[in-house]
Amino acid sequence: MIELKYYNEKLKIGMKDWKIVYQFPNEQLMIPEVHQGQLYYRSRGSDKRISYKKIKRGLTRQVKIIEEYVPF
């Protein structure tokens, strides 16, 4: 179960805190990294970065709970 505190509708990115960020609709965990002194996030296997400032511009405070089902 994933509990998100903030959500950006335009980018479809949800945040639990600054370390735990998910990109939707595929619920992919994004990796935080620092580039030239700024905080960026990127998807696993991708070189495209999204800055924290860009994500922060469209954030709204809403609690969302997303359930993950494990197929075993």
Coordinates of C-alpha atoms in Angstrom, one line a residue:
M1 CA 0.0 0.0 0.0
I2 CA 1.3 3.4 -1.0
E3 CA 0.2 6.5 0.9
L4 CA 0.9 9.8 -0.8
K5 CA 0.7 13.2 0.8
Y6 CA 1.2 15.4 -2.3
Y7 CA 0.1 15.0 -5.9
N8 CA 0.9 16.9 -9.1
E9 CA -2.0 16.5 -11.5
K10 CA -0.2 17.9 -14.6
L11 CA 2.9 15.7 -14.3
K12 CA 1.0 12.8 -12.7
I13 CA 3.6 12.5 -9.9
G14 CA 2.9 11.7 -6.3
M15 CA 5.1 12.3 -3.3
K16 CA 5.2 10.8 0.2
D17 CA 8.1 13.0 1.1
W18 CA 11.1 14.4 -0.9
K19 CA 12.8 11.0 -0.9
I20 CA 9.9 8.8 -2.0
V21 CA 8.3 9.9 -5.4
Y22 CA 6.1 7.9 -7.7
Q23 CA 5.2 8.5 -11.3
F24 CA 1.8 7.4 -12.4
P25 CA -0.1 5.6 -14.0
N26 CA 2.5 2.8 -13.9
E27 CA 3.4 3.5 -10.2
Q28 CA 7.1 3.7 -10.9
L29 CA 9.4 4.8 -8.1
M30 CA 11.6 7.7 -9.2
I31 CA 15.2 8.0 -8.2
P32 CA 16.4 11.3 -6.5
E33 CA 19.7 12.7 -7.6
V34 CA 21.6 15.9 -7.4
H35 CA 22.8 17.6 -10.5
Q36 CA 24.7 20.9 -10.4
G37 CA 23.5 21.5 -6.8
Q38 CA 19.8 21.0 -7.6
L39 CA 17.5 18.2 -6.7
Y40 CA 16.2 16.1 -9.7
Y41 CA 14.1 12.9 -10.1
R42 CA 14.4 10.4 -12.9
S43 CA 12.7 7.1 -13.8
R44 CA 14.7 3.9 -13.6
G45 CA 16.3 3.2 -16.9
S46 CA 15.7 6.8 -18.2
D47 CA 18.1 9.7 -18.5
K48 CA 15.3 12.3 -18.5
R49 CA 15.3 14.4 -15.3
I50 CA 12.4 16.3 -13.7
S51 CA 13.5 19.0 -11.3
Y52 CA 12.0 19.3 -7.8
K53 CA 11.1 23.0 -8.5
K54 CA 9.0 21.9 -11.5
I55 CA 7.2 19.2 -9.5
K56 CA 6.7 21.6 -6.6
R57 CA 4.9 24.2 -8.8
G58 CA 1.9 22.0 -9.3
L59 CA 1.7 20.2 -6.0
T60 CA -1.6 20.0 -4.2
R61 CA -1.9 18.5 -0.7
Q62 CA -4.2 15.5 -0.9
V63 CA -3.9 12.2 0.8
K64 CA -4.1 9.3 -1.6
I65 CA -3.8 5.6 -0.8
I66 CA -2.9 3.3 -3.6
E67 CA -3.1 -0.4 -3.1
E68 CA -0.6 -2.7 -4.8
Y69 CA -1.6 -6.3 -5.5
V70 CA 1.2 -8.9 -5.4
P71 CA 0.3 -11.8 -7.9
F72 CA 1.2 -14.9 -6.0

